[in-house]
């Protein structure tokens, strides 16, 4: 809800929409009733199937957000978009109660309801206690525990907030959904620290690469080779390495042979040195914040490859989506990426500037890329699992928990 109206969806946004789509489809096909539990700034609200469907459409920017109500405008005077989102969800709700009284909503639900939380939000002891009092079982999709394992990569204060959420999950969740075996190991190591380990299941996320669309990127010459890096410009994504690589390439190649580097992502946090280098307008490096899914797919389709030198990941959507588009992926040699990509990725050390430079240099001299999405998936063979939402939900929605 907090991201309603924003033009670009995050990875977690996509997962939430995939779940909402599945539950809506099941409901329309005569399956279980659907309710969406949303925490606003001062209220807890319940949406029925119709309200949930409208919420999904607004999340995709298919419907405009309504004008903000008076109270929301006062409450979020410095954040007009959040004021509109609060107003929209409040009006879609079929029931509303003060945020400290979730029992008043939950007791109206059937006793065989299941609660799914897939966005790392609203993970509080009060909510889990209310669910248990009503006899409702809960599943939490835990994308990763990077704020606890690598606090140096996050904003100030985030590790403490995240630790409180994980303590609530450990104490109150009935089941935790993990997206990879390696990620499960990291997640459960942290959950054990909080005294209880909920039941766990591994279900890789579905990969649906958006259809390529047109894009306009000032400064990019689409007739010259280019590589793309996708992700917020923050320490964990390791853009510094790519800037070092492009600096080295610039010393080896004449300007007319230099590849272009497109950084598709907004500036994030704790990355002042990288921002300073970008502000200096390095040659052949282009920032591209705010691309929608179709434009990003179009950009990737014409690229020589996706560059993904991340220092830590829980799943890694960009390389999997790039593979689905038939784009070669050059990635960090991380265990979770080895598990998910198998032999379809080109693996390089997270600090090995030399190897990244040489690999990209060789790629420029290779014959034109002929891979298609279908060919990429065929090449994956037995080393790459079928990443589709049907397989994910077959695991997650089984009747044995």
Coordinates of C-alpha atoms in Angstrom, one line a residue:
X1 CA 0.0 0.0 0.0
X2 CA 2.8 2.4 0.9
X3 CA 4.0 2.3 -2.7
X4 CA 0.7 2.8 -4.5
X5 CA 1.0 5.3 -7.3
X6 CA 4.7 4.9 -7.8
X7 CA 5.7 4.4 -11.5
X8 CA 8.3 1.7 -10.9
X9 CA 7.6 -1.6 -9.1
X10 CA 10.2 -3.1 -6.8
X11 CA 10.9 -6.9 -6.7
X12 CA 8.8 -7.2 -3.5
X13 CA 6.0 -5.2 -5.2
X14 CA 5.9 -7.8 -8.0
X15 CA 5.7 -10.6 -5.5
X16 CA 2.8 -9.0 -3.7
X17 CA 0.9 -8.5 -6.9
X18 CA 1.6 -12.1 -8.0
X19 CA 0.0 -13.3 -4.8
X20 CA -2.9 -11.0 -5.1
X21 CA -3.5 -12.0 -8.7
X22 CA -3.4 -15.7 -7.7
X23 CA -5.8 -15.3 -4.8
X24 CA -8.2 -13.2 -7.0
X25 CA -8.1 -15.8 -9.7
X26 CA -8.9 -18.6 -7.3
X27 CA -11.7 -16.6 -5.8
X28 CA -13.3 -15.9 -9.2
X29 CA -13.0 -19.6 -10.0
X30 CA -15.1 -20.4 -7.0
X31 CA -12.3 -20.9 -4.6
X32 CA -11.8 -19.4 -1.1
X33 CA -13.0 -16.0 -0.1
X34 CA -10.4 -13.3 -0.3
X35 CA -9.7 -10.6 2.3
X36 CA -6.8 -8.1 2.3
X37 CA -5.7 -6.9 5.7
X38 CA -4.0 -3.5 5.4
X39 CA -2.5 -1.3 8.1
X40 CA -2.9 2.4 7.6
X41 CA -1.3 5.1 9.7
X42 CA -4.1 5.0 12.3
X43 CA -6.5 2.3 11.1
X44 CA -6.5 -1.4 10.3
X45 CA -8.8 -2.1 7.4
X46 CA -10.2 -5.1 5.7
X47 CA -10.8 -5.3 1.9
X48 CA -13.0 -7.8 0.3
X49 CA -12.5 -9.3 -3.2
X50 CA -13.8 -6.3 -5.1
X51 CA -11.7 -3.9 -3.1
X52 CA -8.7 -6.1 -3.5
X53 CA -9.2 -6.3 -7.2
X54 CA -9.3 -2.5 -7.4
X55 CA -6.2 -2.2 -5.3
X56 CA -4.4 -4.5 -7.7
X57 CA -5.4 -2.4 -10.6
X58 CA -4.2 0.8 -8.9
X59 CA -0.9 -0.9 -8.0
X60 CA -0.3 -1.4 -11.7
X61 CA -1.2 2.2 -12.4
X62 CA -4.3 0.9 -14.3
X63 CA -6.5 3.3 -12.3
X64 CA -5.5 6.7 -11.0
X65 CA -5.4 7.3 -7.3
X66 CA -8.2 9.5 -5.9
X67 CA -7.6 12.9 -4.5
X68 CA -6.5 12.7 -0.9
X69 CA -9.0 13.3 1.9
X70 CA -8.7 16.2 4.3
X71 CA -7.3 14.1 7.2
X72 CA -4.8 12.3 4.9
X73 CA -3.6 15.6 3.5
X74 CA -2.9 16.9 7.0
X75 CA -1.3 13.7 8.1
X76 CA 1.0 13.4 5.1
X77 CA 1.5 17.0 4.2
X78 CA 5.1 16.2 3.1
X79 CA 4.1 13.1 1.1
X80 CA 1.1 13.8 -1.2
X81 CA 1.3 10.4 -2.9
X82 CA 1.1 8.6 0.5
X83 CA -1.9 10.7 1.3
X84 CA -3.6 9.6 -1.8
X85 CA -2.8 6.0 -1.2
X86 CA -4.2 6.1 2.4
X87 CA -7.4 7.7 1.1
X88 CA -7.8 5.1 -1.7
X89 CA -7.4 2.1 0.6
X90 CA -9.6 3.6 3.3
X91 CA -12.4 4.1 0.8
X92 CA -12.0 0.6 -0.6
X93 CA -12.3 -1.1 2.8
X94 CA -15.4 -2.9 3.8
X95 CA -14.4 -2.7 7.5
X96 CA -12.2 -0.3 9.5
X97 CA -11.0 -0.4 13.1
X98 CA -8.3 1.5 15.1
X99 CA -4.9 0.0 14.3
X100 CA -4.4 -1.2 17.9
X101 CA -7.6 -3.4 17.7
X102 CA -6.9 -6.0 14.9
X103 CA -9.1 -8.6 16.8
X104 CA -12.2 -6.6 15.8
X105 CA -11.4 -7.4 12.2
X106 CA -10.0 -10.9 12.5
X107 CA -12.8 -12.3 14.4
X108 CA -15.1 -11.7 11.4
X109 CA -13.1 -14.1 9.3
X110 CA -13.8 -17.8 8.9
X111 CA -11.8 -20.0 11.3
X112 CA -10.2 -21.9 8.4
X113 CA -8.6 -18.7 6.9
X114 CA -4.9 -18.6 6.2
X115 CA -2.9 -15.4 6.5
X116 CA -0.1 -14.7 4.0
X117 CA 2.4 -11.9 4.5
X118 CA 4.8 -11.5 1.5
X119 CA 6.1 -8.0 1.8
X120 CA 8.1 -7.7 5.0
X121 CA 5.6 -5.2 6.3
X122 CA 3.2 -5.3 9.3
X123 CA 5.2 -8.0 11.1
X124 CA 4.4 -7.3 14.7
X125 CA 3.8 -9.3 17.9
X126 CA 0.4 -7.8 18.2
X127 CA -0.7 -9.0 14.8
X128 CA 0.6 -12.6 15.3
X129 CA -1.0 -12.7 18.7
X130 CA -4.4 -11.6 17.3
X131 CA -4.1 -14.2 14.5
X132 CA -3.5 -16.9 17.1
X133 CA -6.3 -15.8 19.3
X134 CA -8.6 -16.3 16.3
X135 CA -7.1 -19.7 15.4
X136 CA -5.8 -18.4 12.1
X137 CA -2.5 -19.8 10.7
X138 CA 0.1 -17.6 9.2
X139 CA 2.7 -17.9 6.5
X140 CA 5.5 -15.3 6.0
X141 CA 7.5 -15.0 2.8
X142 CA 11.0 -14.1 4.1
X143 CA 12.9 -12.7 1.1
X144 CA 16.2 -12.4 2.9
X145 CA 17.8 -11.3 6.1
X146 CA 20.4 -9.0 4.5
X147 CA 19.8 -6.2 7.0
X148 CA 21.0 -8.5 9.8
X149 CA 23.7 -10.3 7.9
X150 CA 25.1 -7.2 6.2
X151 CA 24.0 -4.1 8.2
X152 CA 26.7 -2.1 6.5
X153 CA 24.7 -2.1 3.3
X154 CA 21.5 -0.7 4.7
X155 CA 20.2 2.7 5.9
X156 CA 20.9 3.7 9.5
X157 CA 18.3 2.2 11.8
X158 CA 17.0 -0.4 9.4
X159 CA 18.8 -3.4 11.1
X160 CA 17.2 -2.6 14.4
X161 CA 13.7 -2.3 12.8
X162 CA 14.3 -5.5 10.8
X163 CA 15.4 -7.4 13.9
X164 CA 12.2 -6.6 15.7
X165 CA 10.3 -7.9 12.7
X166 CA 12.3 -11.1 12.7
X167 CA 11.7 -11.6 16.4
X168 CA 8.0 -11.3 15.8
X169 CA 8.2 -13.8 12.9
X170 CA 10.2 -16.3 15.0
X171 CA 7.8 -16.1 17.9
X172 CA 4.5 -15.9 16.0
X173 CA 4.6 -17.3 12.5
X174 CA 3.4 -20.8 11.8
X175 CA 5.4 -21.1 8.6
X176 CA 8.1 -19.3 6.7
X177 CA 8.4 -19.4 2.9
X178 CA 12.0 -19.2 1.6
X179 CA 12.9 -18.5 -2.1
X180 CA 16.0 -20.7 -2.3
X181 CA 17.8 -23.3 -0.2
X182 CA 20.8 -21.0 0.4
X183 CA 18.5 -18.3 1.4
X184 CA 16.7 -20.6 3.8
X185 CA 19.9 -21.4 5.5
X186 CA 20.7 -17.7 6.1
X187 CA 17.1 -16.9 7.1
X188 CA 16.9 -19.8 9.6
X189 CA 20.3 -19.0 11.1
X190 CA 18.9 -15.6 12.1
X191 CA 15.5 -16.9 13.2
X192 CA 17.2 -19.3 15.6
X193 CA 18.8 -16.4 17.3
X194 CA 15.3 -15.3 18.4
X195 CA 14.5 -18.5 20.1
X196 CA 12.1 -20.3 17.8
X197 CA 12.3 -21.7 14.3
X198 CA 8.9 -21.9 12.5
X199 CA 8.2 -24.6 9.9
X200 CA 9.9 -23.8 6.6
X201 CA 9.3 -24.4 2.9
X202 CA 11.4 -23.5 -0.1
X203 CA 9.5 -22.1 -3.1
X204 CA 11.4 -20.2 -5.8
X205 CA 9.6 -17.1 -7.1
X206 CA 8.0 -17.1 -10.5
X207 CA 9.8 -15.3 -13.3
X208 CA 7.7 -13.4 -15.8
X209 CA 9.8 -11.1 -17.9
X210 CA 7.7 -8.1 -19.0
X211 CA 7.1 -7.7 -22.7
X212 CA 9.8 -5.3 -24.2
X213 CA 8.5 -1.9 -25.0
X214 CA 9.9 1.3 -26.4
X215 CA 12.4 3.4 -24.4
X216 CA 14.0 6.8 -24.8
X217 CA 17.3 7.3 -23.0
X218 CA 19.2 10.5 -23.7
X219 CA 22.8 9.9 -24.3
X220 CA 22.5 6.2 -25.3
X221 CA 23.5 5.3 -28.8
X222 CA 21.6 2.0 -29.4
X223 CA 23.8 1.3 -32.5
X224 CA 26.8 0.9 -30.2
X225 CA 27.2 -2.0 -27.8
X226 CA 26.0 -1.4 -24.3
X227 CA 25.7 -3.4 -21.0
X228 CA 23.0 -2.8 -18.4
X229 CA 23.2 -2.9 -14.6
X230 CA 19.8 -3.1 -12.9
X231 CA 19.1 -2.1 -9.3
X232 CA 19.1 0.8 -6.8
X233 CA 22.5 2.5 -6.6
X234 CA 23.4 1.4 -3.1
X235 CA 26.5 -0.2 -1.6
X236 CA 25.2 -3.8 -1.8
X237 CA 24.8 -3.6 -5.6
X238 CA 28.6 -2.9 -6.0
X239 CA 28.4 -0.2 -8.7
X240 CA 31.9 0.9 -7.7
X241 CA 33.3 -2.2 -9.3
X242 CA 31.6 -1.4 -12.6
X243 CA 32.9 2.2 -12.6
X244 CA 36.4 0.8 -12.0
X245 CA 35.9 -1.6 -14.9
X246 CA 34.8 1.2 -17.3
X247 CA 37.7 3.3 -16.2
X248 CA 40.1 0.5 -17.2
X249 CA 38.3 -0.2 -20.5
X250 CA 38.6 3.5 -21.3
X251 CA 42.4 3.2 -21.0
X252 CA 42.5 0.3 -23.4
X253 CA 39.9 1.2 -26.1
X254 CA 39.5 4.2 -28.3
X255 CA 36.3 6.2 -27.8
X256 CA 34.6 4.8 -30.8
X257 CA 35.0 1.2 -29.5
X258 CA 34.0 1.8 -25.9
X259 CA 30.9 0.0 -24.7
X260 CA 28.3 2.0 -22.9
X261 CA 27.2 1.2 -19.4
X262 CA 23.6 1.9 -18.5
X263 CA 22.8 2.0 -14.8
X264 CA 19.1 1.4 -14.6
X265 CA 18.2 2.4 -11.1
X266 CA 17.7 5.3 -8.8
X267 CA 20.3 6.6 -6.4
X268 CA 19.9 5.1 -2.9
X269 CA 21.9 5.4 0.3
X270 CA 25.3 5.4 1.9
X271 CA 27.0 5.6 -1.5
X272 CA 28.5 9.0 -1.6
X273 CA 31.7 8.0 -3.3
X274 CA 29.8 6.3 -6.2
X275 CA 27.5 9.4 -6.5
X276 CA 30.5 11.7 -6.7
X277 CA 32.0 9.6 -9.5
X278 CA 28.7 9.6 -11.3
X279 CA 28.4 13.4 -10.8
X280 CA 31.7 13.7 -12.6
X281 CA 29.9 12.3 -15.7
X282 CA 32.3 9.4 -16.5
X283 CA 32.6 8.8 -20.2
X284 CA 30.2 6.2 -21.7
X285 CA 28.2 5.7 -18.4
X286 CA 24.5 6.6 -18.4
X287 CA 22.2 6.7 -15.4
X288 CA 18.6 5.6 -16.2
X289 CA 16.3 6.0 -13.1
X290 CA 12.6 5.5 -13.3
X291 CA 12.3 3.1 -16.3
X292 CA 9.0 1.2 -16.2
X293 CA 9.0 -2.6 -16.7
X294 CA 8.4 -2.5 -20.5
X295 CA 11.1 0.1 -21.1
X296 CA 13.6 -1.8 -19.0
X297 CA 12.8 -5.0 -20.9
X298 CA 13.2 -3.2 -24.2
X299 CA 16.6 -1.8 -23.0
X300 CA 17.8 -5.3 -21.8
X301 CA 16.7 -6.9 -25.1
X302 CA 19.2 -4.8 -27.0
X303 CA 22.1 -5.2 -24.5
X304 CA 25.2 -7.2 -24.8
X305 CA 24.5 -8.5 -21.3
X306 CA 23.3 -7.8 -17.8
X307 CA 26.0 -7.0 -15.2
X308 CA 25.1 -8.0 -11.7
X309 CA 28.1 -7.7 -9.3
X310 CA 26.0 -7.7 -6.2
X311 CA 27.6 -8.4 -2.8
X312 CA 24.6 -10.2 -1.3
X313 CA 21.3 -11.4 -2.6
X314 CA 18.3 -13.3 -1.3
X315 CA 17.1 -14.3 -4.8
X316 CA 18.2 -12.1 -7.6
X317 CA 15.3 -11.2 -9.9
X318 CA 17.2 -9.1 -12.5
X319 CA 19.5 -11.9 -13.8
X320 CA 16.6 -14.4 -14.0
X321 CA 14.4 -11.9 -15.8
X322 CA 17.3 -11.1 -18.2
X323 CA 17.8 -14.8 -18.9
X324 CA 14.1 -15.1 -19.7
X325 CA 14.6 -12.4 -22.3
X326 CA 17.6 -14.2 -23.8
X327 CA 20.2 -11.8 -22.4
X328 CA 23.6 -13.1 -21.2
X329 CA 24.1 -12.5 -17.5
X330 CA 27.4 -11.7 -15.8
X331 CA 27.0 -12.1 -12.1
X332 CA 28.7 -12.3 -8.8
X333 CA 29.9 -15.7 -7.7
X334 CA 27.4 -16.0 -4.9
X335 CA 26.1 -19.4 -3.6
X336 CA 22.5 -18.3 -4.1
X337 CA 23.1 -17.3 -7.7
X338 CA 24.8 -20.6 -8.4
X339 CA 21.8 -22.4 -7.0
X340 CA 19.3 -20.4 -9.1
X341 CA 21.2 -19.8 -12.3
X342 CA 23.1 -23.1 -12.6
X343 CA 25.4 -23.1 -15.6
X344 CA 23.5 -20.2 -17.4
X345 CA 25.4 -17.5 -15.6
X346 CA 28.9 -16.2 -16.1
X347 CA 30.3 -16.0 -12.6
X348 CA 32.9 -13.4 -11.5
X349 CA 34.4 -12.4 -8.1
X350 CA 32.8 -9.5 -6.3
X351 CA 36.1 -7.6 -6.1
X352 CA 37.9 -8.9 -9.1
X353 CA 38.0 -5.9 -11.3
X354 CA 40.6 -7.5 -13.6
X355 CA 38.3 -10.5 -14.4
X356 CA 35.3 -8.3 -15.0
X357 CA 37.3 -6.1 -17.3
X358 CA 38.7 -9.0 -19.3
X359 CA 35.4 -10.8 -19.6
X360 CA 33.6 -7.7 -20.9
X361 CA 36.5 -6.9 -23.2
X362 CA 36.2 -10.5 -24.7
X363 CA 32.4 -10.2 -25.0
X364 CA 32.9 -7.1 -27.2
X365 CA 34.9 -9.2 -29.6
X366 CA 32.6 -12.2 -29.7
X367 CA 30.2 -12.9 -32.5
X368 CA 26.8 -11.2 -32.3
X369 CA 24.6 -12.7 -29.7
X370 CA 22.0 -15.2 -31.1
X371 CA 20.4 -16.4 -27.9
X372 CA 16.6 -16.2 -27.5
X373 CA 14.6 -16.7 -24.4
X374 CA 13.6 -20.2 -25.5
X375 CA 17.2 -21.1 -26.3
X376 CA 18.3 -19.8 -23.0
X377 CA 15.8 -21.9 -21.1
X378 CA 16.7 -25.0 -23.1
X379 CA 20.4 -24.5 -22.3
X380 CA 19.5 -24.3 -18.7
X381 CA 18.3 -27.9 -18.8
X382 CA 18.4 -29.8 -15.5
X383 CA 20.6 -27.2 -13.8
X384 CA 17.9 -24.5 -13.7
X385 CA 14.6 -25.1 -12.0
X386 CA 11.4 -24.1 -13.7
X387 CA 10.7 -20.6 -12.3
X388 CA 7.0 -20.2 -12.7
X389 CA 4.3 -19.0 -10.4
X390 CA 2.3 -22.2 -10.8
X391 CA 5.1 -24.2 -9.3
X392 CA 5.6 -21.7 -6.5
X393 CA 1.9 -21.8 -5.5
X394 CA 1.7 -25.5 -5.8
X395 CA 4.2 -25.7 -3.0
X396 CA 2.9 -22.7 -1.0
X397 CA -0.8 -23.5 -1.2
X398 CA -0.6 -27.2 -0.4
X399 CA -3.2 -28.5 2.0
X400 CA -0.8 -30.2 4.4
X401 CA 0.0 -27.3 6.8

